[in-house]
Amino acid sequence: MMNARELLLAYTGNISNPDAAAELFAEDGAVELPYLESFGGSWRFEGREGVRQLLVGLLQAVPTFGFDEVKIFMETPDQVVGEWSVERTTATGRPFSQLYMGRLVAENGKIKLLRESLDLVQAARSMFPNGVADIPA
């Protein structure tokens, strides 16, 4: 049974394989990106299928998505806090540079919750046709 650290490393290592990454989650596990709500979209992706769909969409936008570095700042067997970075190019040729910070909660060897934050200004510049001008008012 994997602990929180092992689950985070497995998740970040399998991020480009939505099926494998989603299998690391409990049936009712979730990824939360709370600040995405300010873009007018979903911010909670629940269940293995919800997580898988999030990652499929991410890979459509950034086909070579993968984490370059993972740093762990705090860990217990059931929780880990750290940051993970990515430097890639979007499907439209824009640079995608992101530093995520998050907390993973493990339960019975599966991911119960992964709550992440990211630089939304940088995300808008990378993903929206008109950059930050496209952020909903």
mmCIF file of N, CA and C in Angstrom:
data_model
loop_
_atom_site.group_PDB
_atom_site.id
_atom_site.type_symbol
_atom_site.label_atom_id
_atom_site.label_comp_id
_atom_site.label_asym_id
_atom_site.label_seq_id
_atom_site.Cartn_x
_atom_site.Cartn_y
_atom_site.Cartn_z
ATOM 1 N N MET A 1 0.847 -1.173 0.000
ATOM 2 C CA MET A 1 0.000 0.000 0.000
ATOM 3 C C MET A 1 0.896 1.240 0.000
ATOM 4 N N MET A 2 0.625 2.188 -0.902
ATOM 5 C CA MET A 2 1.449 3.382 -1.007
ATOM 6 C C MET A 2 1.073 4.422 0.040
ATOM 7 N N ASN A 3 2.103 5.138 0.518
ATOM 8 C CA ASN A 3 1.857 6.254 1.425
ATOM 9 C C ASN A 3 1.678 7.540 0.602
ATOM 10 N N ALA A 4 1.468 8.652 1.282
ATOM 11 C CA ALA A 4 1.181 9.919 0.598
ATOM 12 C C ALA A 4 2.318 10.337 -0.334
ATOM 13 N N ARG A 5 3.542 10.238 0.126
ATOM 14 C CA ARG A 5 4.692 10.625 -0.704
ATOM 15 C C ARG A 5 4.749 9.762 -1.971
ATOM 16 N N GLU A 6 4.616 8.468 -1.790
ATOM 17 C CA GLU A 6 4.672 7.560 -2.938
ATOM 18 C C GLU A 6 3.535 7.834 -3.920
ATOM 19 N N LEU A 7 2.368 8.143 -3.396
ATOM 20 C CA LEU A 7 1.237 8.467 -4.268
ATOM 21 C C LEU A 7 1.480 9.747 -5.056
ATOM 22 N N LEU A 8 2.022 10.774 -4.394
ATOM 23 C CA LEU A 8 2.314 12.024 -5.105
ATOM 24 C C LEU A 8 3.333 11.785 -6.205
ATOM 25 N N LEU A 9 4.386 11.046 -5.894
ATOM 26 C CA LEU A 9 5.405 10.780 -6.906
ATOM 27 C C LEU A 9 4.851 9.925 -8.047
ATOM 28 N N ALA A 10 3.980 8.984 -7.731
ATOM 29 C CA ALA A 10 3.352 8.171 -8.780
ATOM 30 C C ALA A 10 2.427 9.028 -9.639
ATOM 31 N N TYR A 11 1.665 9.911 -9.008
ATOM 32 C CA TYR A 11 0.757 10.795 -9.752
ATOM 33 C C TYR A 11 1.540 11.725 -10.675
ATOM 34 N N THR A 12 2.531 12.419 -10.120
ATOM 35 C CA THR A 12 3.290 13.353 -10.956
ATOM 36 C C THR A 12 4.074 12.612 -12.042
ATOM 37 N N GLY A 13 4.508 11.398 -11.755
ATOM 38 C CA GLY A 13 5.229 10.611 -12.747
ATOM 39 C C GLY A 13 4.349 10.038 -13.840
ATOM 40 N N ASN A 14 3.041 9.919 -13.563
ATOM 41 C CA ASN A 14 2.100 9.343 -14.535
ATOM 42 C C ASN A 14 1.107 10.368 -15.086
ATOM 43 N N ILE A 15 1.398 11.644 -14.904
ATOM 44 C CA ILE A 15 0.441 12.685 -15.289
ATOM 45 C C ILE A 15 0.105 12.644 -16.784
ATOM 46 N N SER A 16 1.003 12.171 -17.607
ATOM 47 C CA SER A 16 0.726 12.109 -19.047
ATOM 48 C C SER A 16 -0.022 10.836 -19.441
ATOM 49 N N ASN A 17 -0.375 10.008 -18.458
ATOM 50 C CA ASN A 17 -1.160 8.798 -18.692
ATOM 51 C C ASN A 17 -2.426 8.896 -17.827
ATOM 52 N N PRO A 18 -3.500 9.512 -18.363
ATOM 53 C CA PRO A 18 -4.697 9.751 -17.560
ATOM 54 C C PRO A 18 -5.269 8.509 -16.886
ATOM 55 N N ASP A 19 -5.234 7.374 -17.550
ATOM 56 C CA ASP A 19 -5.787 6.159 -16.957
ATOM 57 C C ASP A 19 -4.975 5.722 -15.736
ATOM 58 N N ALA A 20 -3.660 5.702 -15.881
ATOM 59 C CA ALA A 20 -2.793 5.287 -14.773
ATOM 60 C C ALA A 20 -2.877 6.279 -13.612
ATOM 61 N N ALA A 21 -2.887 7.571 -13.912
ATOM 62 C CA ALA A 21 -2.967 8.585 -12.854
ATOM 63 C C ALA A 21 -4.301 8.497 -12.118
ATOM 64 N N ALA A 22 -5.386 8.311 -12.857
ATOM 65 C CA ALA A 22 -6.719 8.242 -12.238
ATOM 66 C C ALA A 22 -6.853 7.020 -11.341
ATOM 67 N N GLU A 23 -6.185 5.935 -11.677
ATOM 68 C CA GLU A 23 -6.262 4.720 -10.859
ATOM 69 C C GLU A 23 -5.616 4.891 -9.491
ATOM 70 N N LEU A 24 -4.826 5.911 -9.315
ATOM 71 C CA LEU A 24 -4.205 6.173 -8.020
ATOM 72 C C LEU A 24 -5.190 6.773 -7.014
ATOM 73 N N PHE A 25 -6.362 7.192 -7.496
ATOM 74 C CA PHE A 25 -7.356 7.849 -6.656
ATOM 75 C C PHE A 25 -8.356 6.848 -6.086
ATOM 76 N N ALA A 26 -8.837 7.162 -4.894
ATOM 77 C CA ALA A 26 -9.949 6.414 -4.321
ATOM 78 C C ALA A 26 -11.168 6.628 -5.210
ATOM 79 N N GLU A 27 -12.143 5.739 -5.109
ATOM 80 C CA GLU A 27 -13.345 5.886 -5.938
ATOM 81 C C GLU A 27 -14.002 7.247 -5.765
ATOM 82 N N ASP A 28 -13.942 7.781 -4.555
ATOM 83 C CA ASP A 28 -14.519 9.098 -4.297
ATOM 84 C C ASP A 28 -13.439 10.164 -4.110
ATOM 85 N N GLY A 29 -12.231 9.883 -4.595
ATOM 86 C CA GLY A 29 -11.138 10.850 -4.507
ATOM 87 C C GLY A 29 -11.385 12.025 -5.429
ATOM 88 N N ALA A 30 -10.625 13.094 -5.216
ATOM 89 C CA ALA A 30 -10.855 14.308 -6.010
ATOM 90 C C ALA A 30 -9.575 15.104 -6.173
ATOM 91 N N VAL A 31 -9.545 15.854 -7.274
ATOM 92 C CA VAL A 31 -8.572 16.910 -7.489
ATOM 93 C C VAL A 31 -9.337 18.218 -7.370
ATOM 94 N N GLU A 32 -8.793 19.134 -6.577
ATOM 95 C CA GLU A 32 -9.390 20.461 -6.432
ATOM 96 C C GLU A 32 -8.375 21.514 -6.850
ATOM 97 N N LEU A 33 -8.818 22.405 -7.717
ATOM 98 C CA LEU A 33 -8.050 23.574 -8.144
ATOM 99 C C LEU A 33 -8.956 24.785 -7.895
ATOM 100 N N PRO A 34 -9.103 25.193 -6.631
ATOM 101 C CA PRO A 34 -10.138 26.161 -6.248
ATOM 102 C C PRO A 34 -10.146 27.457 -7.048
ATOM 103 N N TYR A 35 -8.985 27.950 -7.437
ATOM 104 C CA TYR A 35 -8.944 29.240 -8.105
ATOM 105 C C TYR A 35 -9.398 29.182 -9.560
ATOM 106 N N LEU A 36 -9.545 27.987 -10.129
ATOM 107 C CA LEU A 36 -10.070 27.880 -11.495
ATOM 108 C C LEU A 36 -11.498 28.410 -11.594
ATOM 109 N N GLU A 37 -12.188 28.448 -10.465
ATOM 110 C CA GLU A 37 -13.549 28.974 -10.464
ATOM 111 C C GLU A 37 -13.584 30.410 -10.998
ATOM 112 N N SER A 38 -12.515 31.164 -10.793
ATOM 113 C CA SER A 38 -12.487 32.543 -11.284
ATOM 114 C C SER A 38 -12.439 32.612 -12.810
ATOM 115 N N PHE A 39 -12.139 31.494 -13.469
ATOM 116 C CA PHE A 39 -12.186 31.416 -14.928
ATOM 117 C C PHE A 39 -13.575 31.031 -15.427
ATOM 118 N N GLY A 40 -14.486 30.765 -14.493
ATOM 119 C CA GLY A 40 -15.843 30.410 -14.873
ATOM 120 C C GLY A 40 -16.042 28.924 -15.121
ATOM 121 N N GLY A 41 -15.070 28.104 -14.751
ATOM 122 C CA GLY A 41 -15.187 26.675 -15.013
ATOM 123 C C GLY A 41 -15.227 25.851 -13.751
ATOM 124 N N SER A 42 -15.152 24.561 -13.947
ATOM 125 C CA SER A 42 -15.133 23.633 -12.824
ATOM 126 C C SER A 42 -13.827 23.778 -12.058
ATOM 127 N N TRP A 43 -13.878 23.508 -10.777
ATOM 128 C CA TRP A 43 -12.673 23.557 -9.954
ATOM 129 C C TRP A 43 -12.478 22.263 -9.165
ATOM 130 N N ARG A 44 -13.515 21.410 -9.133
ATOM 131 C CA ARG A 44 -13.421 20.135 -8.419
ATOM 132 C C ARG A 44 -13.717 19.009 -9.407
ATOM 133 N N PHE A 45 -12.823 18.030 -9.428
ATOM 134 C CA PHE A 45 -12.941 16.901 -10.339
ATOM 135 C C PHE A 45 -12.958 15.652 -9.476
ATOM 136 N N GLU A 46 -14.128 15.035 -9.364
ATOM 137 C CA GLU A 46 -14.335 13.967 -8.397
ATOM 138 C C GLU A 46 -14.454 12.605 -9.065
ATOM 139 N N GLY A 47 -13.933 11.609 -8.365
ATOM 140 C CA GLY A 47 -13.981 10.241 -8.857
ATOM 141 C C GLY A 47 -12.903 10.008 -9.898
ATOM 142 N N ARG A 48 -12.611 8.750 -10.123
ATOM 143 C CA ARG A 48 -11.552 8.418 -11.082
ATOM 144 C C ARG A 48 -11.861 8.952 -12.480
ATOM 145 N N GLU A 49 -13.110 8.874 -12.887
ATOM 146 C CA GLU A 49 -13.460 9.363 -14.229
ATOM 147 C C GLU A 49 -13.336 10.886 -14.306
ATOM 148 N N GLY A 50 -13.711 11.573 -13.253
ATOM 149 C CA GLY A 50 -13.555 13.027 -13.232
ATOM 150 C C GLY A 50 -12.098 13.438 -13.324
ATOM 151 N N VAL A 51 -11.240 12.735 -12.597
ATOM 152 C CA VAL A 51 -9.801 13.011 -12.642
ATOM 153 C C VAL A 51 -9.260 12.689 -14.028
ATOM 154 N N ARG A 52 -9.671 11.567 -14.570
ATOM 155 C CA ARG A 52 -9.210 11.177 -15.910
ATOM 156 C C ARG A 52 -9.592 12.225 -16.948
ATOM 157 N N GLN A 53 -10.821 12.702 -16.890
ATOM 158 C CA GLN A 53 -11.282 13.714 -17.850
ATOM 159 C C GLN A 53 -10.498 15.022 -17.706
ATOM 160 N N LEU A 54 -10.188 15.405 -16.469
ATOM 161 C CA LEU A 54 -9.357 16.597 -16.248
ATOM 162 C C LEU A 54 -8.021 16.441 -16.958
ATOM 163 N N LEU A 55 -7.391 15.293 -16.799
ATOM 164 C CA LEU A 55 -6.072 15.068 -17.392
ATOM 165 C C LEU A 55 -6.136 14.938 -18.907
ATOM 166 N N VAL A 56 -7.180 14.323 -19.427
ATOM 167 C CA VAL A 56 -7.353 14.250 -20.884
ATOM 168 C C VAL A 56 -7.439 15.662 -21.451
ATOM 169 N N GLY A 57 -8.226 16.524 -20.821
ATOM 170 C CA GLY A 57 -8.349 17.911 -21.281
ATOM 171 C C GLY A 57 -7.030 18.665 -21.192
ATOM 172 N N LEU A 58 -6.303 18.441 -20.120
ATOM 173 C CA LEU A 58 -4.998 19.087 -19.954
ATOM 174 C C LEU A 58 -4.048 18.665 -21.070
ATOM 175 N N LEU A 59 -4.041 17.379 -21.392
ATOM 176 C CA LEU A 59 -3.153 16.893 -22.449
ATOM 177 C C LEU A 59 -3.578 17.358 -23.835
ATOM 178 N N GLN A 60 -4.840 17.655 -24.025
ATOM 179 C CA GLN A 60 -5.262 18.242 -25.294
ATOM 180 C C GLN A 60 -4.707 19.654 -25.431
ATOM 181 N N ALA A 61 -4.673 20.386 -24.320
ATOM 182 C CA ALA A 61 -4.165 21.756 -24.337
ATOM 183 C C ALA A 61 -2.641 21.815 -24.351
ATOM 184 N N VAL A 62 -2.007 20.891 -23.632
ATOM 185 C CA VAL A 62 -0.544 20.840 -23.527
ATOM 186 C C VAL A 62 -0.131 19.382 -23.774
ATOM 187 N N PRO A 63 0.000 18.999 -25.051
ATOM 188 C CA PRO A 63 0.188 17.581 -25.404
ATOM 189 C C PRO A 63 1.382 16.888 -24.753
ATOM 190 N N THR A 64 2.434 17.595 -24.451
ATOM 191 C CA THR A 64 3.615 16.968 -23.855
ATOM 192 C C THR A 64 3.693 17.233 -22.349
ATOM 193 N N PHE A 65 2.556 17.522 -21.726
ATOM 194 C CA PHE A 65 2.536 17.882 -20.311
ATOM 195 C C PHE A 65 3.233 16.826 -19.466
ATOM 196 N N GLY A 66 4.062 17.285 -18.574
ATOM 197 C CA GLY A 66 4.759 16.435 -17.621
ATOM 198 C C GLY A 66 5.445 17.313 -16.601
ATOM 199 N N PHE A 67 5.652 16.805 -15.420
ATOM 200 C CA PHE A 67 6.295 17.590 -14.374
ATOM 201 C C PHE A 67 7.805 17.430 -14.450
ATOM 202 N N ASP A 68 8.508 18.535 -14.311
ATOM 203 C CA ASP A 68 9.955 18.553 -14.411
ATOM 204 C C ASP A 68 10.641 18.355 -13.070
ATOM 205 N N GLU A 69 10.024 18.866 -12.019
ATOM 206 C CA GLU A 69 10.636 18.780 -10.699
ATOM 207 C C GLU A 69 9.538 18.707 -9.644
ATOM 208 N N VAL A 70 9.751 17.880 -8.663
ATOM 209 C CA VAL A 70 8.823 17.751 -7.532
ATOM 210 C C VAL A 70 9.625 17.978 -6.261
ATOM 211 N N LYS A 71 9.150 18.891 -5.436
ATOM 212 C CA LYS A 71 9.776 19.155 -4.138
ATOM 213 C C LYS A 71 8.749 18.873 -3.053
ATOM 214 N N ILE A 72 9.150 18.146 -2.046
ATOM 215 C CA ILE A 72 8.269 17.829 -0.924
ATOM 216 C C ILE A 72 8.755 18.598 0.292
ATOM 217 N N PHE A 73 7.826 19.335 0.914
ATOM 218 C CA PHE A 73 8.176 20.188 2.045
ATOM 219 C C PHE A 73 7.730 19.624 3.385
ATOM 220 N N MET A 74 6.677 18.831 3.379
ATOM 221 C CA MET A 74 6.159 18.262 4.618
ATOM 222 C C MET A 74 5.509 16.946 4.261
ATOM 223 N N GLU A 75 5.704 15.951 5.129
ATOM 224 C CA GLU A 75 5.049 14.679 4.855
ATOM 225 C C GLU A 75 4.783 13.908 6.132
ATOM 226 N N THR A 76 3.684 13.209 6.115
ATOM 227 C CA THR A 76 3.345 12.184 7.085
ATOM 228 C C THR A 76 2.922 10.991 6.232
ATOM 229 N N PRO A 77 2.649 9.852 6.816
ATOM 230 C CA PRO A 77 2.198 8.728 5.978
ATOM 231 C C PRO A 77 0.915 9.042 5.199
ATOM 232 N N ASP A 78 0.066 9.925 5.741
ATOM 233 C CA ASP A 78 -1.235 10.201 5.112
ATOM 234 C C ASP A 78 -1.341 11.533 4.389
ATOM 235 N N GLN A 79 -0.343 12.398 4.524
ATOM 236 C CA GLN A 79 -0.409 13.702 3.867
ATOM 237 C C GLN A 79 0.973 14.126 3.401
ATOM 238 N N VAL A 80 0.974 14.886 2.321
ATOM 239 C CA VAL A 80 2.213 15.450 1.803
ATOM 240 C C VAL A 80 1.896 16.821 1.217
ATOM 241 N N VAL A 81 2.812 17.755 1.440
ATOM 242 C CA VAL A 81 2.693 19.104 0.890
ATOM 243 C C VAL A 81 3.952 19.367 0.087
ATOM 244 N N GLY A 82 3.772 19.904 -1.106
ATOM 245 C CA GLY A 82 4.935 20.182 -1.937
ATOM 246 C C GLY A 82 4.597 21.069 -3.099
ATOM 247 N N GLU A 83 5.535 21.137 -4.022
ATOM 248 C CA GLU A 83 5.315 21.881 -5.255
ATOM 249 C C GLU A 83 5.914 21.100 -6.411
ATOM 250 N N TRP A 84 5.331 21.291 -7.586
ATOM 251 C CA TRP A 84 5.772 20.588 -8.778
ATOM 252 C C TRP A 84 5.689 21.571 -9.935
ATOM 253 N N SER A 85 6.676 21.517 -10.803
ATOM 254 C CA SER A 85 6.783 22.506 -11.874
ATOM 255 C C SER A 85 6.724 21.843 -13.246
ATOM 256 N N VAL A 86 6.362 22.667 -14.211
ATOM 257 C CA VAL A 86 6.268 22.219 -15.598
ATOM 258 C C VAL A 86 6.682 23.374 -16.516
ATOM 259 N N GLU A 87 7.439 23.032 -17.542
ATOM 260 C CA GLU A 87 7.833 23.972 -18.601
ATOM 261 C C GLU A 87 7.587 23.249 -19.919
ATOM 262 N N ARG A 88 6.513 23.599 -20.599
ATOM 263 C CA ARG A 88 6.163 22.949 -21.858
ATOM 264 C C ARG A 88 5.623 23.991 -22.838
ATOM 265 N N THR A 89 5.075 23.511 -23.932
ATOM 266 C CA THR A 89 4.460 24.360 -24.945
ATOM 267 C C THR A 89 3.040 23.856 -25.176
ATOM 268 N N THR A 90 2.096 24.786 -25.309
ATOM 269 C CA THR A 90 0.706 24.411 -25.548
ATOM 270 C C THR A 90 0.525 23.914 -26.976
ATOM 271 N N ALA A 91 -0.637 23.359 -27.242
ATOM 272 C CA ALA A 91 -0.968 22.888 -28.600
ATOM 273 C C ALA A 91 -0.964 24.042 -29.596
ATOM 274 N N THR A 92 -1.146 25.272 -29.119
ATOM 275 C CA THR A 92 -1.139 26.443 -30.003
ATOM 276 C C THR A 92 0.231 27.095 -30.090
ATOM 277 N N GLY A 93 1.245 26.484 -29.454
ATOM 278 C CA GLY A 93 2.604 26.980 -29.565
ATOM 279 C C GLY A 93 3.018 28.002 -28.519
ATOM 280 N N ARG A 94 2.163 28.256 -27.548
ATOM 281 C CA ARG A 94 2.509 29.204 -26.487
ATOM 282 C C ARG A 94 3.287 28.500 -25.380
ATOM 283 N N PRO A 95 4.165 29.237 -24.705
ATOM 284 C CA PRO A 95 4.861 28.630 -23.571
ATOM 285 C C PRO A 95 3.892 28.380 -22.417
ATOM 286 N N PHE A 96 4.056 27.261 -21.762
ATOM 287 C CA PHE A 96 3.266 26.913 -20.583
ATOM 288 C C PHE A 96 4.246 26.659 -19.459
ATOM 289 N N SER A 97 4.322 27.602 -18.541
ATOM 290 C CA SER A 97 5.239 27.530 -17.417
ATOM 291 C C SER A 97 4.414 27.659 -16.152
ATOM 292 N N GLN A 98 4.525 26.672 -15.285
ATOM 293 C CA GLN A 98 3.662 26.669 -14.114
ATOM 294 C C GLN A 98 4.393 26.068 -12.924
ATOM 295 N N LEU A 99 4.137 26.650 -11.767
ATOM 296 C CA LEU A 99 4.597 26.094 -10.507
ATOM 297 C C LEU A 99 3.349 25.829 -9.685
ATOM 298 N N TYR A 100 3.052 24.567 -9.491
ATOM 299 C CA TYR A 100 1.904 24.167 -8.692
ATOM 300 C C TYR A 100 2.352 23.972 -7.250
ATOM 301 N N MET A 101 1.456 24.257 -6.338
ATOM 302 C CA MET A 101 1.679 23.948 -4.930
ATOM 303 C C MET A 101 0.468 23.158 -4.493
ATOM 304 N N GLY A 102 0.678 22.133 -3.684
ATOM 305 C CA GLY A 102 -0.475 21.348 -3.304
ATOM 306 C C GLY A 102 -0.292 20.498 -2.077
ATOM 307 N N ARG A 103 -1.412 19.930 -1.716
ATOM 308 C CA ARG A 103 -1.491 19.023 -0.567
ATOM 309 C C ARG A 103 -2.236 17.772 -1.016
ATOM 310 N N LEU A 104 -1.642 16.638 -0.758
ATOM 311 C CA LEU A 104 -2.264 15.364 -1.083
ATOM 312 C C LEU A 104 -2.612 14.660 0.217
ATOM 313 N N VAL A 105 -3.833 14.139 0.276
ATOM 314 C CA VAL A 105 -4.299 13.351 1.414
ATOM 315 C C VAL A 105 -4.515 11.926 0.918
ATOM 316 N N ALA A 106 -3.872 10.978 1.590
ATOM 317 C CA ALA A 106 -3.987 9.566 1.234
ATOM 318 C C ALA A 106 -4.902 8.854 2.227
ATOM 319 N N GLU A 107 -5.600 7.864 1.692
ATOM 320 C CA GLU A 107 -6.459 7.032 2.539
ATOM 321 C C GLU A 107 -6.465 5.624 1.965
ATOM 322 N N ASN A 108 -6.080 4.656 2.763
ATOM 323 C CA ASN A 108 -6.057 3.253 2.333
ATOM 324 C C ASN A 108 -5.255 3.042 1.047
ATOM 325 N N GLY A 109 -4.117 3.724 0.935
ATOM 326 C CA GLY A 109 -3.233 3.529 -0.207
ATOM 327 C C GLY A 109 -3.683 4.187 -1.490
ATOM 328 N N LYS A 110 -4.671 5.066 -1.422
ATOM 329 C CA LYS A 110 -5.169 5.780 -2.597
ATOM 330 C C LYS A 110 -5.222 7.273 -2.297
ATOM 331 N N ILE A 111 -5.298 8.076 -3.341
ATOM 332 C CA ILE A 111 -5.422 9.520 -3.168
ATOM 333 C C ILE A 111 -6.879 9.852 -2.872
ATOM 334 N N LYS A 112 -7.108 10.430 -1.716
ATOM 335 C CA LYS A 112 -8.452 10.878 -1.321
ATOM 336 C C LYS A 112 -8.687 12.308 -1.813
ATOM 337 N N LEU A 113 -7.638 13.136 -1.712
ATOM 338 C CA LEU A 113 -7.754 14.527 -2.133
ATOM 339 C C LEU A 113 -6.395 15.040 -2.578
ATOM 340 N N LEU A 114 -6.385 15.719 -3.707
ATOM 341 C CA LEU A 114 -5.225 16.472 -4.161
ATOM 342 C C LEU A 114 -5.717 17.882 -4.425
ATOM 343 N N ARG A 115 -5.290 18.811 -3.587
ATOM 344 C CA ARG A 115 -5.714 20.207 -3.716
ATOM 345 C C ARG A 115 -4.502 21.011 -4.150
ATOM 346 N N GLU A 116 -4.632 21.676 -5.314
ATOM 347 C CA GLU A 116 -3.508 22.389 -5.912
ATOM 348 C C GLU A 116 -3.848 23.858 -6.137
ATOM 349 N N SER A 117 -2.807 24.670 -6.139
ATOM 350 C CA SER A 117 -2.936 26.060 -6.573
ATOM 351 C C SER A 117 -1.929 26.282 -7.690
ATOM 352 N N LEU A 118 -2.214 27.259 -8.522
ATOM 353 C CA LEU A 118 -1.349 27.565 -9.642
ATOM 354 C C LEU A 118 -1.433 29.043 -9.958
ATOM 355 N N ASP A 119 -0.542 29.511 -10.801
ATOM 356 C CA ASP A 119 -0.503 30.909 -11.227
ATOM 357 C C ASP A 119 -1.540 31.098 -12.333
ATOM 358 N N LEU A 120 -2.685 31.673 -11.974
ATOM 359 C CA LEU A 120 -3.769 31.821 -12.945
ATOM 360 C C LEU A 120 -3.457 32.841 -14.028
ATOM 361 N N VAL A 121 -2.679 33.856 -13.734
ATOM 362 C CA VAL A 121 -2.301 34.829 -14.766
ATOM 363 C C VAL A 121 -1.487 34.127 -15.840
ATOM 364 N N GLN A 122 -0.523 33.331 -15.408
ATOM 365 C CA GLN A 122 0.284 32.585 -16.378
ATOM 366 C C GLN A 122 -0.578 31.581 -17.146
ATOM 367 N N ALA A 123 -1.490 30.925 -16.464
ATOM 368 C CA ALA A 123 -2.379 29.983 -17.141
ATOM 369 C C ALA A 123 -3.207 30.689 -18.207
ATOM 370 N N ALA A 124 -3.746 31.856 -17.889
ATOM 371 C CA ALA A 124 -4.540 32.614 -18.864
ATOM 372 C C ALA A 124 -3.687 33.024 -20.057
ATOM 373 N N ARG A 125 -2.482 33.484 -19.800
ATOM 374 C CA ARG A 125 -1.583 33.861 -20.903
ATOM 375 C C ARG A 125 -1.317 32.682 -21.831
ATOM 376 N N SER A 126 -1.199 31.504 -21.248
ATOM 377 C CA SER A 126 -0.876 30.317 -22.034
ATOM 378 C C SER A 126 -2.076 29.723 -22.759
ATOM 379 N N MET A 127 -3.238 29.758 -22.123
ATOM 380 C CA MET A 127 -4.370 28.975 -22.600
ATOM 381 C C MET A 127 -5.455 29.769 -23.334
ATOM 382 N N PHE A 128 -5.667 31.016 -22.974
ATOM 383 C CA PHE A 128 -6.745 31.784 -23.579
ATOM 384 C C PHE A 128 -6.265 32.484 -24.835
ATOM 385 N N PRO A 129 -7.089 32.533 -25.884
ATOM 386 C CA PRO A 129 -6.678 33.169 -27.142
ATOM 387 C C PRO A 129 -6.158 34.596 -26.970
ATOM 388 N N ASN A 130 -6.793 35.376 -26.095
ATOM 389 C CA ASN A 130 -6.383 36.767 -25.868
ATOM 390 C C ASN A 130 -5.715 36.952 -24.511
ATOM 391 N N GLY A 131 -5.195 35.879 -23.956
ATOM 392 C CA GLY A 131 -4.504 35.964 -22.669
ATOM 393 C C GLY A 131 -5.419 36.411 -21.549
ATOM 394 N N VAL A 132 -4.887 37.261 -20.676
ATOM 395 C CA VAL A 132 -5.638 37.696 -19.496
ATOM 396 C C VAL A 132 -6.881 38.491 -19.851
ATOM 397 N N ALA A 133 -6.943 39.049 -21.047
ATOM 398 C CA ALA A 133 -8.139 39.793 -21.468
ATOM 399 C C ALA A 133 -9.371 38.888 -21.534
ATOM 400 N N ASP A 134 -9.154 37.595 -21.643
ATOM 401 C CA ASP A 134 -10.276 36.644 -21.726
ATOM 402 C C ASP A 134 -10.762 36.136 -20.372
ATOM 403 N N ILE A 135 -10.158 36.593 -19.285
ATOM 404 C CA ILE A 135 -10.626 36.169 -17.964
ATOM 405 C C ILE A 135 -11.994 36.812 -17.731
ATOM 406 N N PRO A 136 -13.000 36.009 -17.383
ATOM 407 C CA PRO A 136 -14.338 36.567 -17.169
ATOM 408 C C PRO A 136 -14.330 37.621 -16.069
ATOM 409 N N ALA A 137 -15.164 38.644 -16.277
ATOM 410 C CA ALA A 137 -15.258 39.747 -15.290
ATOM 411 C C ALA A 137 -15.971 39.277 -14.052
#
